[in-house]
mmCIF file of C-alpha atoms in Angstrom:
data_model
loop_
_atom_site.group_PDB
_atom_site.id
_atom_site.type_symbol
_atom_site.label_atom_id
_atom_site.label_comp_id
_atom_site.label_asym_id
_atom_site.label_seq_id
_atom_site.Cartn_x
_atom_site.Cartn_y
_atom_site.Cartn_z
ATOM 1 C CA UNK N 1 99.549 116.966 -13.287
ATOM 2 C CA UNK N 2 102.165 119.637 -14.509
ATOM 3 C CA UNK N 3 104.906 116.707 -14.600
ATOM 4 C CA UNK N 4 102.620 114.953 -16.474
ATOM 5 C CA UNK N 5 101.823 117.684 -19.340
ATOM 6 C CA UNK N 6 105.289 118.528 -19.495
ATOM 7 C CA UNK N 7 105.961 114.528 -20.415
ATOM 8 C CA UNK N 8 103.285 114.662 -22.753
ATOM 9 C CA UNK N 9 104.678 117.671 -24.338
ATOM 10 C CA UNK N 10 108.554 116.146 -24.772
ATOM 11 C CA UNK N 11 107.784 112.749 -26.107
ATOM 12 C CA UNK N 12 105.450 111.914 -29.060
ATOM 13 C CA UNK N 13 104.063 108.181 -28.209
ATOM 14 C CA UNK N 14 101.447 107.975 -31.149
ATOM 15 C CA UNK N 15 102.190 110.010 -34.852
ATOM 16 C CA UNK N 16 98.636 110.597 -37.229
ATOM 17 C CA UNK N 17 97.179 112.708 -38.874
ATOM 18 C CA UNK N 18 93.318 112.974 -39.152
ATOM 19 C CA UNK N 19 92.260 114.969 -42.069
ATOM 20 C CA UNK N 20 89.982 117.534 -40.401
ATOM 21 C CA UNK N 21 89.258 119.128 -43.631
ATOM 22 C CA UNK N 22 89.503 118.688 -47.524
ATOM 23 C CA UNK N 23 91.725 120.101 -50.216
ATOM 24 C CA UNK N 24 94.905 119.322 -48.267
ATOM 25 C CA UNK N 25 97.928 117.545 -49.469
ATOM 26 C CA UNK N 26 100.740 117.352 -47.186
ATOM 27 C CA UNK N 27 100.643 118.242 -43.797
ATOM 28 C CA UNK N 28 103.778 118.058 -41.069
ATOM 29 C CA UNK N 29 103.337 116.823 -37.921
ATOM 30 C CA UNK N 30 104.328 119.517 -35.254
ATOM 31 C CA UNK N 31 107.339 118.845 -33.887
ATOM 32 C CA UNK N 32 108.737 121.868 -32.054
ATOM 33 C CA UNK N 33 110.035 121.424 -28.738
ATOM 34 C CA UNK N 34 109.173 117.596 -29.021
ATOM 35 C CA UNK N 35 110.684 114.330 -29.898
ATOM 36 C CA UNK N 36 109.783 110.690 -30.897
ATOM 37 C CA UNK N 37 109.714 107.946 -28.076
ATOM 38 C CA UNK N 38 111.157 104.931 -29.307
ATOM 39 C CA UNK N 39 108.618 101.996 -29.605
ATOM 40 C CA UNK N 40 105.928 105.443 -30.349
ATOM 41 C CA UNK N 41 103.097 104.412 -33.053
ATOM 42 C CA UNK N 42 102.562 105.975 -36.500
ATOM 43 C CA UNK N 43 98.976 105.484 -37.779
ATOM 44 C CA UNK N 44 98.569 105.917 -41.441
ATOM 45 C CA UNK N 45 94.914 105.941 -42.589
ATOM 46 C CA UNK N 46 93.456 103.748 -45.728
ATOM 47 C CA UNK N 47 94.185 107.084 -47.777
ATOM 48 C CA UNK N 48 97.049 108.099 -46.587
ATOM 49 C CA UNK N 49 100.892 107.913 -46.920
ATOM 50 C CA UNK N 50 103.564 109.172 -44.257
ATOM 51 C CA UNK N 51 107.067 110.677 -45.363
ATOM 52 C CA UNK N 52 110.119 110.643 -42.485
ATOM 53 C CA UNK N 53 112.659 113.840 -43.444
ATOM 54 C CA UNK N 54 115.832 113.438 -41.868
ATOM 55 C CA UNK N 55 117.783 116.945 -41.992
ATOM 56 C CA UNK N 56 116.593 117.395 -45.259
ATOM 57 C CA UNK N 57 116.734 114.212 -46.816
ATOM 58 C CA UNK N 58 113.864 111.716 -47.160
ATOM 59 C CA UNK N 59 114.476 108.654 -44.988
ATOM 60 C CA UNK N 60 111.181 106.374 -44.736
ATOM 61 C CA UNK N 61 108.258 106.227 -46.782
ATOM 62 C CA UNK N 62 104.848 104.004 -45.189
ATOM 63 C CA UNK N 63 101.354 103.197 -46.954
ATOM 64 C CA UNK N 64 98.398 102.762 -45.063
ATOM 65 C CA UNK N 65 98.919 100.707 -41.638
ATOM 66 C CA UNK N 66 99.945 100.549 -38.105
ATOM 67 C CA UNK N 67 103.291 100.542 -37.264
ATOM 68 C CA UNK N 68 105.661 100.611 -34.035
ATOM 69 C CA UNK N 69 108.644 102.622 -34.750
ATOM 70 C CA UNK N 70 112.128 100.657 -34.256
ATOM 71 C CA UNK N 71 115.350 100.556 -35.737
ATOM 72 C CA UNK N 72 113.552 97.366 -38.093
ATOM 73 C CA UNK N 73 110.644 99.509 -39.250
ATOM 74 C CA UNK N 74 112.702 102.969 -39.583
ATOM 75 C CA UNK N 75 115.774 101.101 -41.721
ATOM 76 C CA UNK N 76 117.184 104.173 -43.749
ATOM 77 C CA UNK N 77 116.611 106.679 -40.876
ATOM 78 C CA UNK N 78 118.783 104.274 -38.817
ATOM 79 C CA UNK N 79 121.156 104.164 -41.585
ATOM 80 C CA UNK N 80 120.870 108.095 -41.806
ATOM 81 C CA UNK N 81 121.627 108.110 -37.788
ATOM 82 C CA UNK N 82 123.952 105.950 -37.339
ATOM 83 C CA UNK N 83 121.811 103.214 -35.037
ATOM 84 C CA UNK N 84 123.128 100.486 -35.877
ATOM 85 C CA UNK N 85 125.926 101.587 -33.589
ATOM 86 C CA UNK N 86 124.499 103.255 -30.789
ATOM 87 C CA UNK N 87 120.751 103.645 -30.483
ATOM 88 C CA UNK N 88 119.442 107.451 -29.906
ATOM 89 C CA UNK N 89 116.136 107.370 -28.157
ATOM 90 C CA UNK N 90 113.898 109.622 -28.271
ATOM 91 C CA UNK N 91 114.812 110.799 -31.427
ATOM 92 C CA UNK N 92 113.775 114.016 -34.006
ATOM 93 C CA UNK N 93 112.517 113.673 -37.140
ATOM 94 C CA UNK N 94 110.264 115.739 -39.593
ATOM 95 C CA UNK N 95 107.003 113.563 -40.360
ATOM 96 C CA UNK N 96 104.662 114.643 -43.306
ATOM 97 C CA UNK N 97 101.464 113.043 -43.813
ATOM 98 C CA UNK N 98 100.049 113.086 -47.624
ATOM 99 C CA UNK N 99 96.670 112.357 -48.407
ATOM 100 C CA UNK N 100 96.084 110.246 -51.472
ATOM 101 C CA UNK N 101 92.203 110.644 -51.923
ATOM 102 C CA UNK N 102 91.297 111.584 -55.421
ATOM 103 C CA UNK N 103 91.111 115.730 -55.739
ATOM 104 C CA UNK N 104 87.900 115.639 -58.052
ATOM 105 C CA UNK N 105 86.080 118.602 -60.070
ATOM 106 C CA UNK N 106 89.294 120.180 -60.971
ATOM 107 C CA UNK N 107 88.146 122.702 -63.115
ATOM 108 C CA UNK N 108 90.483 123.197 -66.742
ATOM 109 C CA UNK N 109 89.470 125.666 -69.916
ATOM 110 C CA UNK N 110 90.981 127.454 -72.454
ATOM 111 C CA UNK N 111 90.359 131.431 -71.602
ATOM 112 C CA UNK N 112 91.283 132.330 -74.948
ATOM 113 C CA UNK N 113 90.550 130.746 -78.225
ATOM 114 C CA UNK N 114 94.381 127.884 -79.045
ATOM 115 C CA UNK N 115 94.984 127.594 -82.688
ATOM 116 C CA UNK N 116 95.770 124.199 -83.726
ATOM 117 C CA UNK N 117 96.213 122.436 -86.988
ATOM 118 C CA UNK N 118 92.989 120.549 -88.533
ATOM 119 C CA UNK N 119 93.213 118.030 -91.507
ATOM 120 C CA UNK N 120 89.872 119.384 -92.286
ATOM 121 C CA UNK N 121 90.642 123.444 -91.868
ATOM 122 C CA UNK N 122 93.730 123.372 -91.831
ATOM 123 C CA UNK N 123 94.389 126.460 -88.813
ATOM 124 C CA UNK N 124 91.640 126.483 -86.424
ATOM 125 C CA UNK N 125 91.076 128.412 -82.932
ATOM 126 C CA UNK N 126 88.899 125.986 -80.509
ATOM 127 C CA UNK N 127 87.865 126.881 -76.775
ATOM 128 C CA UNK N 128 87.282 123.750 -75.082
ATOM 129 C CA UNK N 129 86.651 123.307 -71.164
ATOM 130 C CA UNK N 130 85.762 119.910 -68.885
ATOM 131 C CA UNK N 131 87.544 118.898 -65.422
ATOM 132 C CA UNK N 132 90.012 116.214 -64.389
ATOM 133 C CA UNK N 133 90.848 114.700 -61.135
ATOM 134 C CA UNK N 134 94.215 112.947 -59.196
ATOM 135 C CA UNK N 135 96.028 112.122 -56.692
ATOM 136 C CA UNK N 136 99.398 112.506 -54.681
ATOM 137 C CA UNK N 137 101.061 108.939 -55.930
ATOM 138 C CA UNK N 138 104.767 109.392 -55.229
ATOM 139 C CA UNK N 139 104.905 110.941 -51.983
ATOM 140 C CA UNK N 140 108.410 111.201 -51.890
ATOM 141 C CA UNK N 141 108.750 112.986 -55.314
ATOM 142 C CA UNK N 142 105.955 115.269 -54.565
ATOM 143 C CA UNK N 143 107.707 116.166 -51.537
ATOM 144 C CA UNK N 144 110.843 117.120 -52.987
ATOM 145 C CA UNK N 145 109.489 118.772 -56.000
ATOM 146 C CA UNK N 146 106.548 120.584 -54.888
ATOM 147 C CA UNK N 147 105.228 120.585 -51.327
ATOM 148 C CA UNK N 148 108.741 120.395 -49.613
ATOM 149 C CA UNK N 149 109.133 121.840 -46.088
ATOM 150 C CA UNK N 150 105.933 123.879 -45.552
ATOM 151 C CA UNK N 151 103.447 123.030 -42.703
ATOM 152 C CA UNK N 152 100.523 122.116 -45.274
ATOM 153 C CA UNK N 153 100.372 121.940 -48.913
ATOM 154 C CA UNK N 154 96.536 122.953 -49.952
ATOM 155 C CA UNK N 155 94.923 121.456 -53.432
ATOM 156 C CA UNK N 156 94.067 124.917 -54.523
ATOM 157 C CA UNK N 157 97.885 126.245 -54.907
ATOM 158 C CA UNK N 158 98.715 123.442 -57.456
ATOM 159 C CA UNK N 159 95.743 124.799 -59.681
ATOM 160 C CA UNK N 160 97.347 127.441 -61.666
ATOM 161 C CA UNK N 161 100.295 125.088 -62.743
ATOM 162 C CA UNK N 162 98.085 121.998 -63.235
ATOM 163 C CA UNK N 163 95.699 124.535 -65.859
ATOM 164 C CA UNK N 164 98.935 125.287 -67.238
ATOM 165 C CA UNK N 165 99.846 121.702 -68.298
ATOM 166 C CA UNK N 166 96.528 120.848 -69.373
ATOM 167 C CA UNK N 167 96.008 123.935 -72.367
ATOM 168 C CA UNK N 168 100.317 123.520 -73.069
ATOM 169 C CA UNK N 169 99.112 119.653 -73.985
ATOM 170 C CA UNK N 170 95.924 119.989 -76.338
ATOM 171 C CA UNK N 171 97.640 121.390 -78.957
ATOM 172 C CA UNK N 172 100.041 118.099 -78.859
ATOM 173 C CA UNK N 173 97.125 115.981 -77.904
ATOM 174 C CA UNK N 174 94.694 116.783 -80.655
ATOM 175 C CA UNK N 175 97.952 116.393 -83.270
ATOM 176 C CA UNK N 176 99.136 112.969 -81.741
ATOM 177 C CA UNK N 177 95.256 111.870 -82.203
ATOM 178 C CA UNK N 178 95.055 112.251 -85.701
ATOM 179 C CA UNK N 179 91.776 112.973 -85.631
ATOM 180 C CA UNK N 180 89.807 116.241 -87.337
ATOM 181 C CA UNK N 181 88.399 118.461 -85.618
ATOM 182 C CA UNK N 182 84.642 117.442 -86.704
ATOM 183 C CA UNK N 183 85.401 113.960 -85.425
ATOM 184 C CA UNK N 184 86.536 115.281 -81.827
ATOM 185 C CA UNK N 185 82.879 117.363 -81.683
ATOM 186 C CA UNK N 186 81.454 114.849 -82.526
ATOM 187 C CA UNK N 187 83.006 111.995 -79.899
ATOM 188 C CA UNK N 188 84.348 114.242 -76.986
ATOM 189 C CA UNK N 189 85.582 110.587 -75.336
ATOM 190 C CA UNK N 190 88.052 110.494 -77.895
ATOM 191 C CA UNK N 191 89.551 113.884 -77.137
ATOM 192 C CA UNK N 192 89.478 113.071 -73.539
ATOM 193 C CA UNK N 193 91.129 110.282 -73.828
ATOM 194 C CA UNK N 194 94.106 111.294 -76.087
ATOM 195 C CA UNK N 195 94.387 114.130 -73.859
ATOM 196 C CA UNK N 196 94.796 112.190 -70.777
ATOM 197 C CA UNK N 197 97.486 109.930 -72.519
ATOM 198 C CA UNK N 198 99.192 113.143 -73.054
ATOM 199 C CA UNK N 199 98.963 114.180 -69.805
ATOM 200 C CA UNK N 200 100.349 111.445 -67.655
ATOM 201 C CA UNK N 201 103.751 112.037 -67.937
ATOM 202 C CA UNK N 202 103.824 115.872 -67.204
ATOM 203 C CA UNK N 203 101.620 114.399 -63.857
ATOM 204 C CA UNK N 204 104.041 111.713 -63.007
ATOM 205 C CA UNK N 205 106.825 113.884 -63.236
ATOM 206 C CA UNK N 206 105.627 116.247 -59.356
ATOM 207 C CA UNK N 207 104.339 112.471 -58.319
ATOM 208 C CA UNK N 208 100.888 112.618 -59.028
ATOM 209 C CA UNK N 209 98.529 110.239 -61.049
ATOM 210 C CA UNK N 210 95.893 111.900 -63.570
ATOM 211 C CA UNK N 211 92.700 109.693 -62.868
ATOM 212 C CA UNK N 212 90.132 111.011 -65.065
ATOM 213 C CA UNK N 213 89.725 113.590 -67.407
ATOM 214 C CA UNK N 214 86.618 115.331 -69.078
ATOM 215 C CA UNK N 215 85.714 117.457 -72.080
ATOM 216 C CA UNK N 216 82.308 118.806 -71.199
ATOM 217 C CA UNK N 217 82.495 121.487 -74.459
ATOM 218 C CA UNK N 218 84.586 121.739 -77.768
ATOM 219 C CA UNK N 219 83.616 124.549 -79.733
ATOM 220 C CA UNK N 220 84.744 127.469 -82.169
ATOM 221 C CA UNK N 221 84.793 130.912 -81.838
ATOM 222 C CA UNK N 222 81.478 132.610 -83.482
ATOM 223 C CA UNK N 223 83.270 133.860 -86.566
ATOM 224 C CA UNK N 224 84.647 130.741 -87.763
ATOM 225 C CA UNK N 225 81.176 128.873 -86.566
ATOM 226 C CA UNK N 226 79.787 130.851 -89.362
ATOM 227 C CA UNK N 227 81.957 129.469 -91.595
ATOM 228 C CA UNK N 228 81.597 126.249 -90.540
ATOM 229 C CA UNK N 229 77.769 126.464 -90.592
ATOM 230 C CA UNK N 230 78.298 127.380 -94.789
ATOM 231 C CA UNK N 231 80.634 124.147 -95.124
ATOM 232 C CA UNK N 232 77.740 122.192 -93.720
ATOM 233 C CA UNK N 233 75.592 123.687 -95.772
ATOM 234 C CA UNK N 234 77.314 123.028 -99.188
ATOM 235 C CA UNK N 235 77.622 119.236 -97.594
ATOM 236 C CA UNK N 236 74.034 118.753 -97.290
ATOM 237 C CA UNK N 237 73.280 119.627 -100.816
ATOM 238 C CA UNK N 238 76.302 117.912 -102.365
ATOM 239 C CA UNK N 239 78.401 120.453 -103.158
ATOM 240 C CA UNK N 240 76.519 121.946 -105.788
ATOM 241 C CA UNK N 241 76.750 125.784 -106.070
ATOM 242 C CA UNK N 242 73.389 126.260 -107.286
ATOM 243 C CA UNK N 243 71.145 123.944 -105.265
ATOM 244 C CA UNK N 244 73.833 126.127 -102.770
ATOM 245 C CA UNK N 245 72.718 129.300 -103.556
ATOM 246 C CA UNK N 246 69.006 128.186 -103.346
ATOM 247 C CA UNK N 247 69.333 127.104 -99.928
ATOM 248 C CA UNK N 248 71.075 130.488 -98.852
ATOM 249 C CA UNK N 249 68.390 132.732 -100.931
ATOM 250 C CA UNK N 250 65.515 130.619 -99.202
ATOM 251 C CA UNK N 251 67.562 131.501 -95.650
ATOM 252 C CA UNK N 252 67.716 135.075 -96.521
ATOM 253 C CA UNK N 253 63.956 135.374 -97.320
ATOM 254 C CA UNK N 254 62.484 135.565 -93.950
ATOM 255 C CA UNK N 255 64.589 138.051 -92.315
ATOM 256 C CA UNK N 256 64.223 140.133 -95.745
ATOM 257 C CA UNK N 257 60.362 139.971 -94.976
ATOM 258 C CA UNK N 258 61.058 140.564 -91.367
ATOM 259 C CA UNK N 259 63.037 143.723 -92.346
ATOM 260 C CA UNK N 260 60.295 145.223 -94.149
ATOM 261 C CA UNK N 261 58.616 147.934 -92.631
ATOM 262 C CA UNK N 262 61.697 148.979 -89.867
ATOM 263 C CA UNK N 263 63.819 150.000 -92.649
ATOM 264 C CA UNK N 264 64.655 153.362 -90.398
ATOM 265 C CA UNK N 265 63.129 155.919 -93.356
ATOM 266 C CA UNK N 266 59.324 155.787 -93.061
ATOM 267 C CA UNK N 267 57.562 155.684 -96.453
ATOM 268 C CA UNK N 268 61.265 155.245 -98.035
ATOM 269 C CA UNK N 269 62.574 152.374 -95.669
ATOM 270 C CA UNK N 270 59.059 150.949 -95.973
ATOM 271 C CA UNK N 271 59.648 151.382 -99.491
ATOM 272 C CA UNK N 272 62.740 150.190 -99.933
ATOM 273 C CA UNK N 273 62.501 146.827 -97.852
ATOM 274 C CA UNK N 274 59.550 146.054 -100.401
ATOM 275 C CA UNK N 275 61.824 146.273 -103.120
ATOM 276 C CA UNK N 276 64.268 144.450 -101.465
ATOM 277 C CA UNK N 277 62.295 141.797 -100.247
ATOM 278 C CA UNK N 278 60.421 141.308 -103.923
ATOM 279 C CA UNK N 279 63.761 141.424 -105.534
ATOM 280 C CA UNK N 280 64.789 138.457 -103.249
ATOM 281 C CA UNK N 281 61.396 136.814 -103.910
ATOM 282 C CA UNK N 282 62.155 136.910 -107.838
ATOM 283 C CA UNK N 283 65.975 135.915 -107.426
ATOM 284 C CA UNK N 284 64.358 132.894 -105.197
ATOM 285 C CA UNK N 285 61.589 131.776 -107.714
ATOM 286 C CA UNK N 286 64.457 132.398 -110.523
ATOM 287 C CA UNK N 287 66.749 129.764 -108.374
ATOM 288 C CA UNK N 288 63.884 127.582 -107.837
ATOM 289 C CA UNK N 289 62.635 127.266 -111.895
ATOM 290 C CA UNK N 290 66.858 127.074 -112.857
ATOM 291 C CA UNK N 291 66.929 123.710 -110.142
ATOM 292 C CA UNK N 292 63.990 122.236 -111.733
ATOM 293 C CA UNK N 293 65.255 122.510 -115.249
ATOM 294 C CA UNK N 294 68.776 121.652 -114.377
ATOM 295 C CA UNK N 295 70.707 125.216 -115.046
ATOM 296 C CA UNK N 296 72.606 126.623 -111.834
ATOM 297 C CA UNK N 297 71.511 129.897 -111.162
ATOM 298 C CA UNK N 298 72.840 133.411 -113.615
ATOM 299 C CA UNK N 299 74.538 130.528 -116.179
ATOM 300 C CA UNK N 300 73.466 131.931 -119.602
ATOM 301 C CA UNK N 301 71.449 129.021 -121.632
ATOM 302 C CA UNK N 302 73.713 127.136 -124.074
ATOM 303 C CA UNK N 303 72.709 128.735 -127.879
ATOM 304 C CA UNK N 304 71.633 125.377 -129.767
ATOM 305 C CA UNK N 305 71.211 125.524 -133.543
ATOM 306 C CA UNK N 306 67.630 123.848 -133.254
ATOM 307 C CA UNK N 307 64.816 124.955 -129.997
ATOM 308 C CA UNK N 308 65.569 122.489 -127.449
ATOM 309 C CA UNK N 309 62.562 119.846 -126.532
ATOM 310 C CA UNK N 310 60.716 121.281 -123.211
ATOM 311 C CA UNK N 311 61.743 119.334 -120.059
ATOM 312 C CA UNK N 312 58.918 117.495 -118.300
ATOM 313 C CA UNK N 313 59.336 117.509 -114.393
ATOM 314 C CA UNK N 314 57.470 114.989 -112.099
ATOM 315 C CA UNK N 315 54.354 116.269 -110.156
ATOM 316 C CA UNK N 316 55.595 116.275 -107.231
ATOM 317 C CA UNK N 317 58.153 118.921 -107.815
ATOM 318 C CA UNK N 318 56.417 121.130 -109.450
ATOM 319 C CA UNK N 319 53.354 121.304 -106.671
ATOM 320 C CA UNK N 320 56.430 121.668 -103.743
ATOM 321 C CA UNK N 321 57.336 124.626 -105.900
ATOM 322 C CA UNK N 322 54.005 125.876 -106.006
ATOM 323 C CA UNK N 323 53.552 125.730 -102.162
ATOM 324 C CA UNK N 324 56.479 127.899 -101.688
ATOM 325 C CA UNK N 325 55.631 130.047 -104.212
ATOM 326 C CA UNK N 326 52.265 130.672 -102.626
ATOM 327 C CA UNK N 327 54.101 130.802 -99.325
ATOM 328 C CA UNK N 328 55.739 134.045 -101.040
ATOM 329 C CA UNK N 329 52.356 135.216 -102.276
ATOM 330 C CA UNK N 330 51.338 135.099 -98.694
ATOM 331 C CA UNK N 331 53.993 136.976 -97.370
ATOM 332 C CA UNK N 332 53.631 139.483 -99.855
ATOM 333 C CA UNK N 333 56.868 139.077 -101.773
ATOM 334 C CA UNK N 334 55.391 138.201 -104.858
ATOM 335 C CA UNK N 335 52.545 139.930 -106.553
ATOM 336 C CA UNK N 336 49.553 137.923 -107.664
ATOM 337 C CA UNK N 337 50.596 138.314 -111.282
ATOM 338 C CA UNK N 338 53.965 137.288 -110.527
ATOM 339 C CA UNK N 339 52.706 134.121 -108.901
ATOM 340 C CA UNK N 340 49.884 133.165 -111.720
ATOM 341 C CA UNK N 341 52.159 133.629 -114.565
ATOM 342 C CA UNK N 342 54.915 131.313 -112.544
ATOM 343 C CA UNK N 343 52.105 128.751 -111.690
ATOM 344 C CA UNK N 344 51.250 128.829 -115.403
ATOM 345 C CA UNK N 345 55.027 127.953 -116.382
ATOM 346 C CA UNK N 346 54.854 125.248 -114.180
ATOM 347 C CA UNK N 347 51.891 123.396 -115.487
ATOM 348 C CA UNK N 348 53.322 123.370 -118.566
ATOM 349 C CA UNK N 349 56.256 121.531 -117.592
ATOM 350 C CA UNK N 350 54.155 118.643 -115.867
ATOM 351 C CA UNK N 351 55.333 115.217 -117.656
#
């Protein structure tokens, strides 16, 4: 039985690998003390690939199969040995097994905010974060340029350098595109995809294959959201400064009202978030006749040399006005007076 074990431990009959785990790469078959029997096996699984080393140099390369090692199946490590002319049997030779199952949920983000150039904004500073997935596809190359001699090559000590290629390639990814940065928000395929054509290069170049690639958020830092958020807000009412300042004024109201009463004083912060808030509740029902008659807001009225004609407006206006008026009223901003001798303005303008 000892003559048996000793055998067993000289002379390799069958070479595989079977994966006990996940997250591994490469993996070398131990070969310390032992050799390969000529006519031996090598098994290489559906999702697999096997590398032969010869001193250093990489001889053989098989896909997924079943194969009996000879000088026909082992052609550049018998070129490498010399077989042709005398046949060494058994022989040594470093084999590493690669899996080539896809690594998936390969977590990429920007930690910091990466300025790029907008036709929109011109400089903006994004974050953006999603997750990619690939696979070993050049054995050989990733062998040489990354996992090279070590007993096993795990997923997670490519991570750092894989991050790294991802956030070096928005910038050029987003600029190759062509596309502003409201577009991207708004179709995150599209910035995927122009970031995965960027990418496949930089991949190919260590022998792997990018297979997918995900934006799962493309956003701004909160300062220039802000800004942003104004932008969209001129947008919506056409660019015009004082339907503009309307819509900021009528924004501003309720946390004025909220403010009033926790102004930090007592009777004088009580006292002077009333004032506050009726100011804003004049400046709003100011904004609110100057859009109905067609004047933006604090323009001084053109001098004419004869009283101009009074400009109807259409009922429906002029009762939306009066709800938020009243809404005022309600909220205390505007004193009953205030409101009456508005409402009474109002009537008079009805066509």
């Amino acid at each position: 039985m000892a003559l048996m074990d000793f055998i067993k431990k000289q002379f390799i009959d069958i070479l595989e690998w079977t994966e006990e785990g996940d997250g591994t790469l490469a993996w070398r078959y131990p070969m310390r003390d032992m050799e390969i029997q000529n006519g031996g096996q090598l098994v290489v699984r559906a999702s697999q690939m096997a590398v032969f080393v010869n001193e250093g140099q990489v001889a053989d390369v098989f896909g997924p199969g079943t194969y009996k090692l000879t000088t026909q199946t082992l052609p550049v490590l018998t070129y490498l040995k010399n077989w042709d002319k005398l046949f060494q049997s058994p022989f040594k030779s470093d084999v590493y097994f690669f899996s080539t199952r896809q690594q998936i949920d390969q977590k990429w983000g920007t930690p910091q905010p990466i300025t790029i150039r907008d036709a929109d904004f011109g400089a903006v500073r994004l974050r953006a974060f999603g997750n990619y997935a690939y696979r070993v596809a050049d054995p050989k190359l990733f062998h040489t340029e990354i996992s090279g001699t070590r007993e096993s090559y795990p997923a997670s000590d490519l991570d750092g350098q894989l991050r790294g290629l991802v956030l070096q390639n928005i910038s050029n990814a987003i600029a190759g595109s062509g596309v502003a940065f409201l577009d991207l928000a708004a179709n995150q395929q599209m910035f995927a995809d122009a970031l995965n054509k960027e990418l496949q290069p930089a991949f190919a170049k260590i022998g792997l294959q990018l297979e997918a690639l995900t934006l799962q958020n493309l956003s701004l830092p909160e300062e220039l959201q802000k800004i942003l958020d104004q932008k969209i807000g001129m947008g919506m009412v056409g660019g015009d400064m004082g339907k503009f300042m309307q819509y900021q004024t009528a924004q501003a109201i309720p946390q004025m009202a909220a403010g009033v009463g926790q102004g930090g004083g007592g009777i004088a912060g009580d006292a002077m978030g009333l004032g506050a808030g009726l100011a804003m509740g004049q400046v709003l029902a100011q904004n609110l006749q100057a859009g109905l008659q067609g004047v933006a807001p604090g323009a001084a009225p053109a001098q004419a040399a004869a009283p101009a004609a009074p400009v109807g407006v259409k009922p429906e206006e002029v009762m939306a006005t009066l709800e938020k008026l009243a809404e005022l009223k309600a909220k205390g901003i505007l004193t009953a007076e205030e409101f009456d001798a508005k409402k009474a303005e109002l009537l008079k303008k009805l066509v």
